[in-house]
Amino acid sequence: MTAPLQKTDVTEAEVPRQRAVTKANTPASGPAREGVVLNVFSHGFLALWALMIVLPLLWLVLSSFKTDAQIAGSAFGWPANWSFDVFTRAWDKGIGDYFVNTVIVLVFSVPLTMLFGSMAAYVLARYEFWGNRLVYYVFVAGAMFPVFLALVPLFFMVKLLGMLNTYQGLILVYVAYSLPFTVFFMHAFFRTLPTAVFEAAILDGASHTRTFFQVMLPMAKPGLLSVGIFNTLGQWNQFVLPTVLMQPQSGDDPERYVLTQGLIQLQQQQGYETDLPVLFAGVTIAMIPMLVVYLSFQRQVQAGLTSATLK
């Protein structure tokens, strides 16, 4: 006679462990496998995009240390001499003056844009009045309006004010040009801030001005930093507006070209005597400050962008 089979007792505590082992040994299901494929594809696309951005920048910086013969003979090789003399030459050929002009304009235009933009966005986000939405949609429409359509009337308006080829004329135009996006961005950010803090400040006797500057504006610091970086990048790289508004009107007027105009002037000054390292050095000088600014505040920019959408 054969012995009866013994029944193995499985406790309730061992059931989840056995299920986990069985699930781990089974192949991935369809949705999970699709998620893995999508994740690999997205990371691969981001890596390819990063290479497409980093490699040209690296080639540009390395080419500024080469000579014309090295660039023509080995465009993708390492420079034989790492001398910084080419940057001095580029600075002396006018890049220094163009750099200073750009800094002067941005030192005034970016803070004024942030001040007026945040004030307008705060009023539109926190106060209900007749025409509130109309004013907001006018700002939004301004962000979608192509700047090329406004060049001719803008030129004559600035000319009537006597501000052509002046710092103050370009500063005012930059502020007006950047206000629509600033108001649009900060309006959404101010609406995410807690209303209880605003009401508590009013009940404590704070004026509307004090509530804005001492309570609400510090709370909107992440959003201000994010939109400030965007405005700095946009105004630093602006080419169309300075080209139209910063042209000398007579032979006696000084040249107040900004960096984007200065690089074109540097290329035109070379003529038939090509000096590519100087041109590459000028582009590098114009590029490095913005890279430093963005990399320094990268986390703050990401925090400002996500905080307004997650709250």
Coordinates of C-alpha atoms in Angstrom, one line a residue:
M1 CA 0.0 0.0 0.0
T2 CA 1.2 3.5 -0.8
A3 CA 1.4 6.0 2.0
P4 CA -1.2 8.8 1.8
L5 CA 0.0 12.2 0.6
Q6 CA 0.7 14.6 3.4
K7 CA -0.9 18.0 3.1
T8 CA 1.4 20.9 3.6
D9 CA 0.1 23.6 5.8
V10 CA 0.7 27.2 4.5
T11 CA 0.2 29.9 7.0
E12 CA -1.5 33.1 6.1
A13 CA 1.7 35.1 6.6
E14 CA 3.5 33.1 3.9
V15 CA 0.8 33.7 1.2
P16 CA 1.9 37.2 0.3
R17 CA 5.5 36.2 0.2
Q18 CA 4.7 33.3 -2.2
R19 CA 2.7 35.6 -4.4
A20 CA 5.5 38.1 -4.6
V21 CA 8.0 35.3 -5.6
T22 CA 5.6 34.1 -8.2
K23 CA 5.0 37.6 -9.6
A24 CA 8.8 38.2 -9.7
N25 CA 9.3 35.0 -11.7
T26 CA 6.6 35.8 -14.2
P27 CA 7.5 37.9 -17.3
A28 CA 6.5 41.5 -17.4
S29 CA 3.0 42.2 -18.4
G30 CA 2.0 44.3 -21.5
P31 CA 1.4 47.7 -19.9
A32 CA 4.6 47.4 -17.7
R33 CA 6.6 46.4 -20.7
E34 CA 5.3 49.4 -22.7
G35 CA 6.2 51.7 -19.8
V36 CA 9.8 50.4 -19.9
V37 CA 10.0 50.9 -23.6
L38 CA 8.6 54.4 -23.4
N39 CA 11.0 55.3 -20.6
V40 CA 14.0 54.1 -22.6
F41 CA 12.8 56.0 -25.6
S42 CA 12.2 59.2 -23.7
H43 CA 15.6 59.0 -22.0
G44 CA 17.3 58.2 -25.3
F45 CA 15.6 61.2 -26.9
L46 CA 16.7 63.5 -24.1
A47 CA 20.3 62.2 -24.3
L48 CA 20.3 62.8 -28.1
W49 CA 18.9 66.3 -27.6
A50 CA 21.6 67.1 -25.0
L51 CA 24.3 66.0 -27.4
M52 CA 22.9 68.2 -30.1
I53 CA 23.2 71.2 -27.8
V54 CA 26.4 70.4 -25.9
L55 CA 28.5 69.3 -28.9
P56 CA 28.1 72.6 -30.9
L57 CA 28.8 74.7 -27.8
L58 CA 31.9 72.6 -27.1
W59 CA 33.1 72.9 -30.7
L60 CA 32.6 76.7 -30.6
V61 CA 34.6 77.1 -27.4
L62 CA 37.4 74.8 -28.6
S63 CA 37.5 76.6 -32.0
S64 CA 38.2 79.9 -30.3
F65 CA 41.6 78.6 -29.1
K66 CA 42.6 77.5 -32.6
T67 CA 44.2 79.3 -35.5
D68 CA 42.6 79.7 -39.0
A69 CA 44.9 77.0 -40.3
Q70 CA 43.9 74.6 -37.5
I71 CA 40.2 75.3 -38.0
A72 CA 40.6 74.6 -41.8
G73 CA 42.8 71.5 -41.3
S74 CA 41.2 69.9 -38.3
A75 CA 37.8 71.4 -37.5
F76 CA 37.0 68.8 -34.8
G77 CA 40.4 68.4 -33.3
W78 CA 41.8 69.7 -30.1
P79 CA 43.6 73.1 -30.2
A80 CA 47.4 73.0 -30.2
N81 CA 47.7 76.1 -28.2
W82 CA 45.4 77.1 -25.2
S83 CA 46.4 80.8 -25.2
F84 CA 43.7 83.3 -24.1
D85 CA 45.1 85.9 -26.4
V86 CA 42.3 85.5 -28.9
F87 CA 39.8 86.7 -26.2
T88 CA 41.8 89.8 -25.6
R89 CA 41.8 90.5 -29.3
A90 CA 38.1 90.0 -29.6
W91 CA 37.5 92.3 -26.6
D92 CA 39.8 95.0 -28.1
K93 CA 38.0 94.8 -31.4
G94 CA 34.7 96.1 -29.8
I95 CA 33.2 93.1 -28.0
G96 CA 34.1 94.8 -24.7
D97 CA 32.1 97.9 -25.6
Y98 CA 29.1 95.9 -26.9
F99 CA 29.2 93.8 -23.7
V100 CA 29.1 96.9 -21.5
N101 CA 26.2 98.3 -23.5
T102 CA 24.2 95.1 -23.1
V103 CA 24.8 95.0 -19.4
I104 CA 23.8 98.6 -19.0
V105 CA 20.5 98.0 -20.8
L106 CA 19.7 94.8 -18.9
V107 CA 20.5 96.2 -15.5
F108 CA 17.6 98.6 -15.9
S109 CA 15.2 96.7 -18.2
V110 CA 15.0 93.4 -16.3
P111 CA 14.2 94.9 -12.8
L112 CA 11.7 97.4 -14.3
T113 CA 10.0 94.5 -16.2
M114 CA 9.8 92.4 -13.1
L115 CA 8.5 95.3 -11.0
F116 CA 5.8 96.5 -13.4
G117 CA 4.9 93.0 -14.5
S118 CA 4.5 91.6 -11.0
M119 CA 2.4 94.7 -9.9
A120 CA 0.0 94.3 -12.9
A121 CA -0.2 90.5 -12.4
Y122 CA -1.0 90.9 -8.7
V123 CA -3.8 93.4 -9.3
L124 CA -5.3 91.3 -12.0
A125 CA -5.1 88.1 -9.9
R126 CA -6.2 89.5 -6.5
Y127 CA -8.7 92.3 -7.2
E128 CA -12.1 92.1 -9.0
F129 CA -13.1 95.1 -11.0
W130 CA -14.9 95.9 -14.2
G131 CA -12.7 95.1 -17.2
N132 CA -10.3 92.8 -15.3
R133 CA -10.5 90.0 -17.7
L134 CA -10.3 92.4 -20.7
V135 CA -7.1 93.9 -19.5
Y136 CA -5.7 90.4 -18.8
Y137 CA -6.6 89.2 -22.3
V138 CA -5.0 92.3 -23.8
F139 CA -1.7 91.3 -22.1
V140 CA -2.1 87.8 -23.4
A141 CA -2.7 89.0 -26.9
G142 CA 0.4 91.2 -26.6
A143 CA 2.5 88.0 -26.0
M144 CA 1.2 86.5 -29.2
F145 CA 1.7 89.7 -31.3
P146 CA 4.7 89.3 -33.7
V147 CA 7.3 92.0 -33.0
F148 CA 8.0 92.4 -36.7
L149 CA 4.5 93.9 -37.3
A150 CA 5.3 96.6 -34.7
L151 CA 8.7 97.6 -35.9
V152 CA 7.7 100.5 -38.2
P153 CA 5.3 102.3 -35.8
L154 CA 7.7 101.5 -33.0
F155 CA 10.5 103.2 -34.8
F156 CA 8.6 106.4 -35.5
M157 CA 7.2 106.5 -31.9
V158 CA 10.7 106.2 -30.4
K159 CA 12.0 108.8 -33.0
L160 CA 9.3 111.3 -32.0
L161 CA 10.4 110.9 -28.4
G162 CA 13.9 111.6 -29.4
M163 CA 15.2 108.3 -28.0
L164 CA 16.7 106.6 -31.1
N165 CA 20.2 105.2 -30.4
T166 CA 19.8 105.8 -26.6
Y167 CA 19.8 103.5 -23.7
Q168 CA 16.6 104.7 -22.3
G169 CA 14.7 104.2 -25.5
L170 CA 15.8 100.6 -25.8
I171 CA 15.1 100.0 -22.1
L172 CA 11.5 101.2 -22.4
V173 CA 11.0 99.1 -25.5
Y174 CA 12.4 96.0 -23.8
V175 CA 10.1 96.6 -20.8
A176 CA 7.1 96.9 -23.0
Y177 CA 8.1 93.9 -25.1
S178 CA 8.6 91.6 -22.0
L179 CA 5.6 92.7 -20.0
P180 CA 2.9 90.5 -21.6
F181 CA 4.8 87.2 -20.9
T182 CA 5.7 88.4 -17.4
V183 CA 2.1 89.3 -16.5
F184 CA 0.8 86.0 -18.0
F185 CA 3.3 84.0 -16.0
M186 CA 3.0 85.9 -12.7
H187 CA -0.8 86.1 -12.9
A188 CA -1.0 82.3 -12.7
F189 CA 1.5 82.2 -9.9
F190 CA -0.2 84.9 -7.7
R191 CA -3.5 83.0 -8.0
T192 CA -1.9 79.9 -6.4
L193 CA -0.8 81.8 -3.3
P194 CA -3.0 81.3 -0.2
T195 CA -5.7 83.8 0.1
A196 CA -5.7 83.5 3.9
V197 CA -2.3 85.3 4.2
F198 CA -3.6 88.1 2.0
E199 CA -6.7 88.5 4.1
A200 CA -4.7 88.3 7.4
A201 CA -2.5 91.1 6.3
I202 CA -5.5 93.3 5.4
L203 CA -7.1 92.6 8.7
D204 CA -3.9 93.5 10.6
G205 CA -4.1 97.0 9.0
A206 CA -1.5 96.7 6.3
S207 CA -2.1 98.8 3.2
H208 CA -2.4 97.3 -0.2
T209 CA 1.1 98.5 -1.1
R210 CA 2.6 97.1 2.0
T211 CA 0.7 93.8 1.6
F212 CA 2.1 93.5 -1.9
F213 CA 5.8 94.4 -1.2
Q214 CA 6.2 92.8 2.2
V215 CA 3.8 89.8 2.1
M216 CA 2.8 88.6 -1.4
L217 CA 6.0 89.5 -3.3
P218 CA 8.3 87.5 -1.0
M219 CA 6.0 84.5 -1.3
A220 CA 6.2 84.8 -5.1
K221 CA 10.0 84.7 -5.1
P222 CA 10.3 81.4 -7.0
G223 CA 8.1 82.6 -9.8
L224 CA 9.9 86.0 -9.9
L225 CA 13.2 84.2 -10.2
S226 CA 12.0 81.9 -13.0
V227 CA 10.4 84.6 -15.2
G228 CA 13.4 86.9 -14.4
I229 CA 15.7 84.3 -15.9
F230 CA 13.5 84.0 -19.0
N231 CA 13.5 87.8 -19.5
T232 CA 17.2 88.0 -19.0
L233 CA 17.8 85.4 -21.7
G234 CA 15.3 86.9 -24.1
Q235 CA 16.6 90.4 -23.8
W236 CA 20.2 89.4 -23.8
N237 CA 19.7 87.5 -27.1
Q238 CA 17.4 90.1 -28.7
F239 CA 18.5 91.2 -32.2
V240 CA 15.6 92.7 -34.1
L241 CA 14.7 95.5 -31.7
P242 CA 18.3 96.8 -31.2
T243 CA 19.0 96.6 -34.9
V244 CA 16.0 99.0 -35.6
L245 CA 16.4 101.3 -32.6
M246 CA 20.1 101.5 -31.9
Q247 CA 21.4 102.8 -35.3
P248 CA 23.4 106.0 -35.3
Q249 CA 21.4 108.8 -36.9
S250 CA 24.4 110.9 -38.0
G251 CA 28.1 110.5 -38.2
D252 CA 28.6 112.3 -34.9
D253 CA 26.3 109.9 -32.9
P254 CA 28.2 107.2 -30.9
E255 CA 27.6 103.6 -31.6
R256 CA 25.7 102.0 -28.8
Y257 CA 25.4 98.5 -30.3
V258 CA 24.6 95.6 -28.0
L259 CA 26.2 92.2 -28.3
T260 CA 24.0 90.7 -30.9
Q261 CA 24.7 93.7 -33.2
G262 CA 28.4 93.7 -32.2
L263 CA 28.9 90.1 -33.4
I264 CA 27.6 91.1 -36.8
Q265 CA 29.9 94.2 -36.8
L266 CA 32.8 92.0 -35.8
Q267 CA 32.1 89.7 -38.8
Q268 CA 31.8 92.6 -41.2
Q269 CA 35.0 94.2 -40.0
Q270 CA 37.0 91.2 -41.0
G271 CA 36.3 91.6 -44.7
Y272 CA 38.5 89.3 -46.7
E273 CA 41.0 88.9 -43.8
T274 CA 39.1 86.1 -42.1
D275 CA 39.9 85.7 -38.4
L276 CA 37.6 83.0 -37.3
P277 CA 39.1 82.5 -33.8
V278 CA 38.2 86.1 -32.9
L279 CA 34.7 85.6 -34.1
F280 CA 34.3 82.4 -32.1
A281 CA 35.8 84.1 -29.1
G282 CA 33.3 86.9 -29.4
V283 CA 30.4 84.4 -29.5
T284 CA 31.9 82.6 -26.5
I285 CA 32.0 85.8 -24.6
A286 CA 28.4 86.5 -25.4
M287 CA 27.3 83.0 -24.5
I288 CA 29.2 82.3 -21.2
P289 CA 27.3 84.8 -19.0
M290 CA 23.9 83.3 -19.9
L291 CA 25.2 79.8 -19.3
V292 CA 26.5 80.7 -15.9
V293 CA 23.3 82.4 -15.0
Y294 CA 21.1 79.5 -16.0
L295 CA 23.2 76.8 -14.5
S296 CA 23.5 78.7 -11.3
F297 CA 19.7 79.1 -10.9
Q298 CA 18.6 75.9 -12.7
R299 CA 17.0 74.4 -9.6
Q300 CA 15.2 77.6 -8.7
V301 CA 13.8 77.9 -12.2
Q302 CA 12.5 74.4 -12.1
A303 CA 11.0 74.9 -8.6
G304 CA 9.3 78.1 -9.8
L305 CA 7.9 76.4 -12.9
T306 CA 6.5 73.4 -11.0
S307 CA 5.2 75.2 -7.9
A308 CA 2.8 77.2 -9.9
T309 CA 1.4 74.1 -11.6
L310 CA 1.3 71.7 -8.7
K311 CA -0.4 73.9 -6.0

